Amino acid sequence: MDHKAEKKNIKKIYWPQWVAGIGVNLLQLQMGLISVWSSPYIAYLTSPESHIPITMDEASWVVSLLNLGRLIGAVSGAVAVTYLGTKTTIFLTTLPITLCWIFIMTANRVEWLYVARFLAGISLGKMYSCISLYLGEIADPAIRGALVVLAMSGLSIGNLMMSIMGAYLKMEESATVCFILCFVLISIFIWLPESPYHFIETNEEAKARASIVWYHRDCDAETELQSLKLFLKNNQSLPFTEVLKEFKIPYIWKGQLLVSLLFMYLQMCGLNNVLFYMETILRNAKVTVIEPSLIVIIVTATGILGSMLSMVLIDRFGRRILMIASSTAVTIALICLGTQYQLLGAGYDPHSLQALPICAVLLFQISIYIGIISIPNTVLGEIFPPHVKCVASCFASIVGAISSFISTSTYQPLINLLTEKYVFYLYAMLLITAVPCTYFCMLETKGKSLQQIQEELGKKPEQKS
């Protein structure tokens, strides 16, 4: 009997949680699709063949409105998580991105593209307010890490899919494919139940018990329910005003400052501008040996490789070393791009220089996924106690959205004012400051408990050894 009971406990049923992970993966996929959308289609829209002729200044707004919408999404997402639950917030996140593809399919004026990108930005901001919390609430510890990896892989896969579609499909055709994928995503989250955490917080025990049974088919629902109630009682959620007061505590406001800096570096290094304008950058760099649209496909595929390398390296070498190495490599890539434009301006033969911008964008893509993209979100999940994590995540998302909007909205005006070479040199100068900042200010969190991290953040200068 005991042996049979042991076997029963070992053979856990995970498929409902995997379905949830696939749903989050499809949401990330949508964000990957809309993020890279501008790379092939801005090049088309600003060309003489465009059915909606737009100027480069109008193209700059098409690109940057994604990040303005993201700011609205970050705030509304945090509110929705608090009052509606994480799963319902994810479902609401799917609606603006679905409308985005409808507007792109039917657009006959640039204003419709403005609306579409703004709506997509709302989805992007909401997504980062809820997906990690949702997976944490419904996943068994044995597969939680694998579910997060599955979910996050959607971003780079979406980048690759849009690069391929952008090279071979018309704008309306690719938007139709993305719209159909949205229906799959919506169908999954209509069907999935809300997490048991939310039902316990709203005193709906029957629904909480049913949610536990759905996500954890083989567990003792009553025992799990009581355990969850005790956990939430010990980590009682505070009102928003009380949570804000917690940021007066040194280790919390230091942690928020650190995470905000990391998110600023992520956005101000030119990430979105290189990603959004990649095909245009390569064409302006006189790359002809390979079709720029094909290079974009190859480069976005290397983003998947960068993500895999990050998963392997992050717990082996630590967050600080990875951030320093990534920042240094991306700085070199930006300098190479600036040098390409400087040599072209000096009259050098473009045919002899084509390897430089191609290698630069490849190095940029791999390096940025290895550290600059992965480290801020990793540190965000490690240095805050549970009761402030939602608000800290909201603040970080707002900082990221503002930084990203500033970066994308100033890109074209800076190009007009300084030309490409000095813009890329400027991004390199900004990013290289991340190396000393990371070395002297960033706490290494690898292998440390939350309590250890908070104690180290709370040390006074004279206490540090």
XYZ file of C-alpha atoms in Angstrom:
465
model
C 0.000 0.000 0.000
C 2.753 2.426 0.983
C 4.650 1.597 -2.203
C 1.518 2.277 -4.294
C 0.917 5.541 -2.470
C 4.514 6.591 -3.180
C 4.081 5.775 -6.886
C 0.878 7.778 -6.964
C 2.635 10.804 -5.457
C 5.535 10.538 -7.916
C 3.294 10.377 -11.011
C 2.017 13.909 -10.918
C -0.251 15.291 -13.621
C 1.314 18.376 -15.169
C -0.517 18.800 -18.476
C -2.947 21.534 -17.287
C 0.048 23.645 -16.217
C 1.787 22.987 -19.543
C -1.348 24.224 -21.333
C -1.114 27.444 -19.299
C 2.597 27.701 -20.173
C 1.797 27.283 -23.883
C -0.825 30.031 -23.557
C 1.727 32.441 -22.057
C 4.203 31.393 -24.768
C 1.639 32.400 -27.431
C 1.174 35.775 -25.710
C 4.943 36.350 -25.733
C 4.909 35.229 -29.364
C 2.480 38.057 -30.164
C 4.796 40.565 -28.473
C 7.738 39.204 -30.474
C 5.726 39.556 -33.695
C 4.691 43.182 -33.119
C 8.164 44.189 -31.853
C 9.895 43.162 -35.091
C 6.960 44.157 -37.338
C 8.446 47.592 -37.999
C 11.803 46.248 -39.261
C 10.519 44.917 -42.621
C 7.421 47.089 -42.967
C 8.889 50.509 -42.111
C 11.354 49.904 -44.958
C 8.369 49.163 -47.234
C 6.140 51.999 -45.963
C 8.846 54.626 -46.547
C 9.576 53.331 -50.061
C 7.955 54.612 -53.310
C 6.029 51.290 -53.645
C 4.118 51.795 -50.366
C 0.302 51.826 -50.476
C 0.448 54.171 -47.448
C 3.352 56.543 -48.227
C 4.837 57.893 -44.984
C 7.816 60.084 -44.128
C 10.657 58.998 -41.834
C 9.304 61.320 -39.115
C 5.901 59.607 -39.354
C 7.696 56.241 -39.295
C 9.401 57.339 -36.076
C 5.968 57.849 -34.479
C 4.732 54.471 -35.767
C 7.705 52.895 -33.996
C 7.664 54.914 -30.762
C 3.903 54.791 -30.067
C 4.366 51.127 -29.107
C 6.290 52.305 -26.053
C 3.875 55.111 -25.191
C 1.092 52.514 -25.071
C 3.332 50.318 -22.949
C 3.342 52.983 -20.223
C -0.486 52.924 -20.055
C -0.438 49.120 -20.073
C 2.030 48.889 -17.175
C -0.162 50.972 -14.867
C -3.508 49.423 -15.907
C -1.966 45.934 -15.755
C -0.886 46.365 -12.130
C -4.394 47.577 -11.197
C -6.021 44.677 -13.083
C -3.811 42.086 -11.341
C -4.819 43.476 -7.949
C -8.576 43.538 -8.557
C -9.229 40.940 -11.289
C -6.487 38.317 -10.882
C -3.534 37.311 -13.032
C -5.320 34.999 -15.485
C -8.093 37.526 -16.191
C -5.455 40.220 -16.718
C -3.720 38.000 -19.287
C -7.043 37.526 -21.077
C -7.565 41.306 -21.144
C -4.017 41.660 -22.496
C -4.981 39.644 -25.584
C -7.708 42.088 -26.649
C -5.662 45.205 -27.605
C -3.129 43.141 -29.598
C -6.019 41.490 -31.501
C -7.424 44.932 -32.397
C -3.912 45.979 -33.424
C -3.771 43.339 -36.167
C -7.282 44.272 -37.384
C -6.200 47.914 -37.800
C -2.995 46.903 -39.603
C -4.985 44.640 -41.962
C -7.400 47.434 -42.874
C -5.089 50.478 -42.641
C -5.208 52.943 -45.527
C -3.757 55.919 -43.642
C -0.832 56.306 -41.256
C -3.211 57.266 -38.405
C -4.531 53.684 -38.304
C -0.966 52.439 -37.850
C -0.538 54.897 -34.955
C -3.624 53.441 -33.255
C -2.518 49.862 -33.944
C 0.936 50.345 -32.431
C -0.450 52.198 -29.406
C -2.872 49.321 -28.712
C -0.034 46.796 -29.077
C 1.961 48.810 -26.535
C -0.898 48.556 -24.025
C -0.757 44.769 -24.392
C 3.026 44.796 -23.985
C 2.848 46.800 -20.743
C 0.037 44.663 -19.308
C 1.868 41.442 -20.181
C 4.922 42.203 -18.039
C 2.651 43.057 -15.095
C 1.050 39.619 -14.930
C 2.766 36.693 -16.693
C 5.481 35.932 -14.121
C 2.974 36.267 -11.259
C 0.489 33.960 -13.028
C 3.044 31.221 -13.704
C 4.294 31.463 -10.125
C 0.757 31.022 -8.798
C -0.266 27.978 -10.846
C 2.988 26.051 -11.464
C 4.291 23.091 -9.487
C 7.826 23.823 -8.185
C 9.164 20.800 -10.105
C 8.341 22.378 -13.494
C 8.144 26.107 -12.674
C 11.531 26.884 -14.221
C 10.708 24.933 -17.373
C 7.378 26.758 -17.712
C 9.083 30.152 -17.455
C 11.649 29.128 -20.089
C 8.830 27.889 -22.351
C 6.929 31.161 -21.916
C 9.927 33.469 -22.506
C 11.003 31.587 -25.648
C 7.900 32.945 -27.384
C 9.512 36.392 -27.736
C 12.496 35.291 -29.846
C 10.338 32.832 -31.829
C 7.922 35.675 -32.616
C 10.854 37.853 -33.740
C 11.974 35.134 -36.161
C 8.461 34.476 -37.505
C 7.835 38.153 -38.284
C 11.245 38.505 -39.945
C 10.362 35.615 -42.278
C 6.811 36.849 -42.943
C 8.034 40.411 -43.454
C 10.407 39.226 -46.177
C 7.819 37.252 -48.149
C 4.286 38.426 -47.238
C 2.428 41.677 -47.747
C 1.644 43.725 -44.648
C -2.043 42.728 -44.682
C -1.192 39.030 -45.151
C 1.202 38.808 -42.205
C -1.293 40.730 -40.025
C -3.960 38.160 -40.956
C -1.702 35.279 -39.835
C -1.041 37.059 -36.519
C -4.784 37.757 -36.099
C -5.573 34.036 -36.514
C -2.938 33.160 -33.881
C -4.663 35.628 -31.531
C -7.828 33.505 -31.710
C -5.874 30.455 -30.512
C -4.474 32.539 -27.640
C -7.903 33.930 -26.668
C -9.470 30.450 -26.817
C -6.925 29.095 -24.328
C -7.425 31.886 -21.783
C -11.225 31.866 -22.036
C -11.063 28.186 -21.088
C -8.434 28.360 -18.302
C -9.654 29.071 -14.742
C -8.405 31.984 -12.642
C -5.544 31.139 -10.266
C -6.519 29.897 -6.772
C -4.575 32.786 -5.185
C -7.072 35.346 -6.467
C -10.099 33.330 -5.331
C -8.671 32.984 -1.817
C -7.985 36.727 -1.660
C -11.614 37.386 -2.680
C -12.925 34.807 -0.149
C -14.309 32.463 -2.813
C -13.174 29.157 -1.331
C -15.291 26.906 -3.556
C -13.836 28.472 -6.700
C -10.339 28.339 -5.205
C -10.757 24.614 -4.509
C -12.011 24.001 -8.066
C -9.039 25.967 -9.490
C -6.571 23.899 -7.432
C -8.190 20.672 -8.686
C -7.965 21.891 -12.305
C -4.302 22.932 -12.244
C -3.105 20.170 -9.862
C -5.251 17.157 -10.780
C -3.708 14.650 -8.398
C -3.315 16.733 -5.235
C -5.271 16.743 -1.962
C -7.333 19.854 -2.745
C -8.362 20.540 0.868
C -4.810 20.294 2.204
C -3.529 22.462 -0.642
C -6.263 25.023 -0.002
C -5.469 25.305 3.704
C -1.740 25.528 2.962
C -2.353 28.296 0.437
C -4.589 30.202 2.865
C -1.881 30.004 5.535
C 0.773 31.178 3.079
C -1.307 34.184 2.004
C -2.126 34.978 5.634
C 1.589 34.992 6.517
C 2.326 37.143 3.469
C -0.743 39.333 3.821
C -1.202 41.749 0.925
C -1.021 45.368 2.047
C -3.103 48.234 0.662
C -1.360 50.144 -2.129
C -0.592 53.151 0.106
C 0.976 50.863 2.727
C 3.086 49.104 0.075
C 4.400 52.502 -1.073
C 5.542 53.202 2.507
C 7.609 49.986 2.328
C 9.820 51.712 -0.270
C 11.228 53.856 2.543
C 13.055 50.728 3.764
C 16.687 50.970 2.521
C 17.020 47.532 0.905
C 13.738 47.992 -0.988
C 14.414 51.457 -2.415
C 18.006 50.450 -3.233
C 16.664 47.404 -5.029
C 14.162 49.542 -6.953
C 16.916 51.986 -7.946
C 19.127 49.129 -9.164
C 16.353 47.485 -11.197
C 15.312 50.838 -12.674
C 18.897 51.477 -13.815
C 19.060 48.044 -15.439
C 15.796 48.660 -17.305
C 17.059 52.087 -18.413
C 20.235 50.545 -19.835
C 18.114 47.906 -21.574
C 16.133 50.569 -23.424
C 18.693 53.376 -23.869
C 21.308 51.187 -25.584
C 19.388 51.464 -28.858
C 17.818 48.001 -28.543
C 14.457 48.956 -30.036
C 15.947 51.186 -32.716
C 18.317 48.524 -34.043
C 15.539 45.907 -33.833
C 12.779 48.091 -35.316
C 14.911 49.680 -38.064
C 17.312 46.805 -38.773
C 16.474 46.371 -42.454
C 16.623 50.144 -43.012
C 19.973 50.346 -41.161
C 21.458 47.605 -43.352
C 20.191 49.207 -46.561
C 21.605 52.595 -45.550
C 24.895 50.835 -44.715
C 25.045 49.745 -48.405
C 24.773 46.017 -47.656
C 24.117 44.234 -50.953
C 26.096 40.974 -50.726
C 23.053 39.433 -48.990
C 19.509 40.769 -49.191
C 18.950 42.827 -45.983
C 15.583 41.131 -45.337
C 17.385 37.759 -45.285
C 20.023 39.120 -42.908
C 17.216 40.229 -40.567
C 15.882 36.648 -40.538
C 19.340 35.253 -39.726
C 19.949 37.873 -37.044
C 16.607 37.307 -35.292
C 17.268 33.546 -35.345
C 20.512 34.191 -33.427
C 18.364 35.810 -30.723
C 17.091 32.307 -29.910
C 20.721 31.169 -29.597
C 21.428 34.122 -27.292
C 18.466 33.166 -25.086
C 19.707 29.571 -24.827
C 23.223 30.738 -23.937
C 21.792 33.018 -21.252
C 19.920 30.093 -19.653
C 23.144 28.054 -19.561
C 25.443 30.848 -18.368
C 23.345 32.863 -15.913
C 23.608 30.408 -13.003
C 27.163 29.401 -13.881
C 28.877 32.791 -14.091
C 26.371 34.983 -12.248
C 24.304 38.023 -13.123
C 27.003 40.676 -12.704
C 29.614 39.093 -14.994
C 26.990 38.352 -17.643
C 25.703 41.949 -17.557
C 29.255 43.355 -17.875
C 30.150 40.981 -20.736
C 26.883 41.670 -22.550
C 27.210 45.463 -22.176
C 30.793 45.392 -23.451
C 29.938 43.256 -26.487
C 26.909 45.396 -27.414
C 29.047 48.536 -27.071
C 31.553 47.059 -29.532
C 28.698 46.226 -31.940
C 27.390 49.806 -31.770
C 30.876 51.219 -32.372
C 31.197 48.953 -35.432
C 27.899 50.267 -36.823
C 28.992 53.860 -36.262
C 32.366 53.124 -37.886
C 30.617 51.673 -40.956
C 28.776 54.943 -41.556
C 31.918 56.964 -40.846
C 33.927 54.987 -43.443
C 31.110 55.331 -45.990
C 31.067 59.080 -45.378
C 34.838 59.191 -45.914
C 34.380 57.677 -49.386
C 35.477 54.076 -48.812
C 34.190 51.408 -51.213
C 30.970 49.969 -49.669
C 31.620 46.526 -51.242
C 34.761 46.055 -49.150
C 32.985 47.032 -45.908
C 29.900 44.834 -46.003
C 31.119 42.298 -43.439
C 31.356 45.032 -40.771
C 27.622 45.921 -40.407
C 26.546 42.275 -40.836
C 28.872 41.092 -38.057
C 27.861 44.113 -35.949
C 24.123 43.305 -35.995
C 24.834 39.597 -35.355
C 27.042 40.469 -32.352
C 24.431 42.968 -31.154
C 21.579 40.429 -31.275
C 23.412 37.560 -29.569
C 24.992 39.766 -26.895
C 21.811 41.616 -25.982
C 19.895 38.382 -25.345
C 22.770 36.914 -23.313
C 22.635 39.591 -20.622
C 21.038 42.988 -21.139
C 17.574 41.544 -21.843
C 17.625 38.658 -19.342
C 19.374 40.214 -16.314
C 16.885 43.017 -15.432
C 13.910 40.631 -15.296
C 15.933 38.021 -13.381
C 17.089 40.532 -10.749
C 13.565 41.963 -10.509
C 12.279 38.528 -9.508
C 15.017 37.988 -6.905
C 15.519 41.111 -4.802
C 12.003 42.059 -3.656
C 9.837 40.420 -0.972
C 6.458 39.068 -2.196
C 4.287 41.870 -0.803
C 6.054 44.620 -2.812
C 6.990 42.648 -5.939
C 3.856 43.618 -7.906
C 4.341 47.354 -7.270
C 8.107 47.112 -7.878
C 7.392 45.336 -11.155
C 4.944 48.093 -12.114
C 7.526 50.814 -11.354
C 10.184 48.953 -13.351
C 7.791 48.547 -16.287
C 6.976 52.282 -16.199
C 10.686 53.200 -16.158
C 11.273 50.793 -19.051
C 8.334 52.233 -21.012
C 9.432 55.858 -20.518
C 13.059 55.046 -21.410
C 11.969 53.074 -24.449
C 9.648 55.859 -25.634
C 12.405 58.465 -25.257
C 14.853 56.232 -27.130
C 12.555 55.417 -30.062
C 10.946 58.871 -30.403
C 14.333 60.644 -30.482
C 16.016 58.214 -32.887
C 14.938 59.798 -36.179
C 15.383 63.413 -34.969
C 18.902 62.485 -33.780
C 19.642 60.862 -37.154
C 18.533 64.083 -38.851
C 20.632 66.196 -36.487
C 23.788 64.092 -36.020
C 23.676 61.392 -38.769
C 23.837 57.640 -38.060
C 27.493 57.398 -37.108
C 27.227 59.794 -34.154
C 23.895 58.318 -32.987
C 25.439 54.842 -32.703
C 28.528 56.310 -31.009
C 26.190 58.090 -28.570
C 24.417 54.807 -27.713
C 27.829 53.160 -27.220
C 28.928 55.955 -24.837
C 25.713 55.597 -22.815
C 25.957 51.816 -22.595
C 29.638 51.603 -21.646
C 28.747 53.363 -18.363
C 26.807 50.186 -17.485
C 30.126 48.361 -16.960
C 31.399 50.395 -13.944
C 27.820 50.857 -12.702
C 27.246 47.086 -12.707
C 30.644 46.317 -11.173
C 30.382 48.793 -8.283
C 26.627 49.025 -7.658
C 25.034 45.713 -8.630
C 24.792 43.016 -5.988
C 25.531 39.489 -7.237
C 22.408 37.435 -6.452
C 23.505 34.059 -7.847
C 22.912 31.258 -5.348
C 21.703 33.596 -2.563
C 18.447 33.414 -0.647
C 16.030 36.345 -0.605
C 16.980 37.045 3.022
C 20.717 37.173 2.177
C 20.083 39.517 -0.751
C 17.985 41.866 1.370
C 20.559 41.878 4.180
C 23.334 42.778 1.744
C 21.242 45.520 0.123
C 20.555 46.910 3.610
C 24.204 47.159 4.678
C 25.581 50.609 5.397
C 28.781 51.578 3.545
C 30.934 51.215 6.649
C 29.569 47.700 7.237
C 30.724 46.393 3.854
C 33.864 44.341 3.894
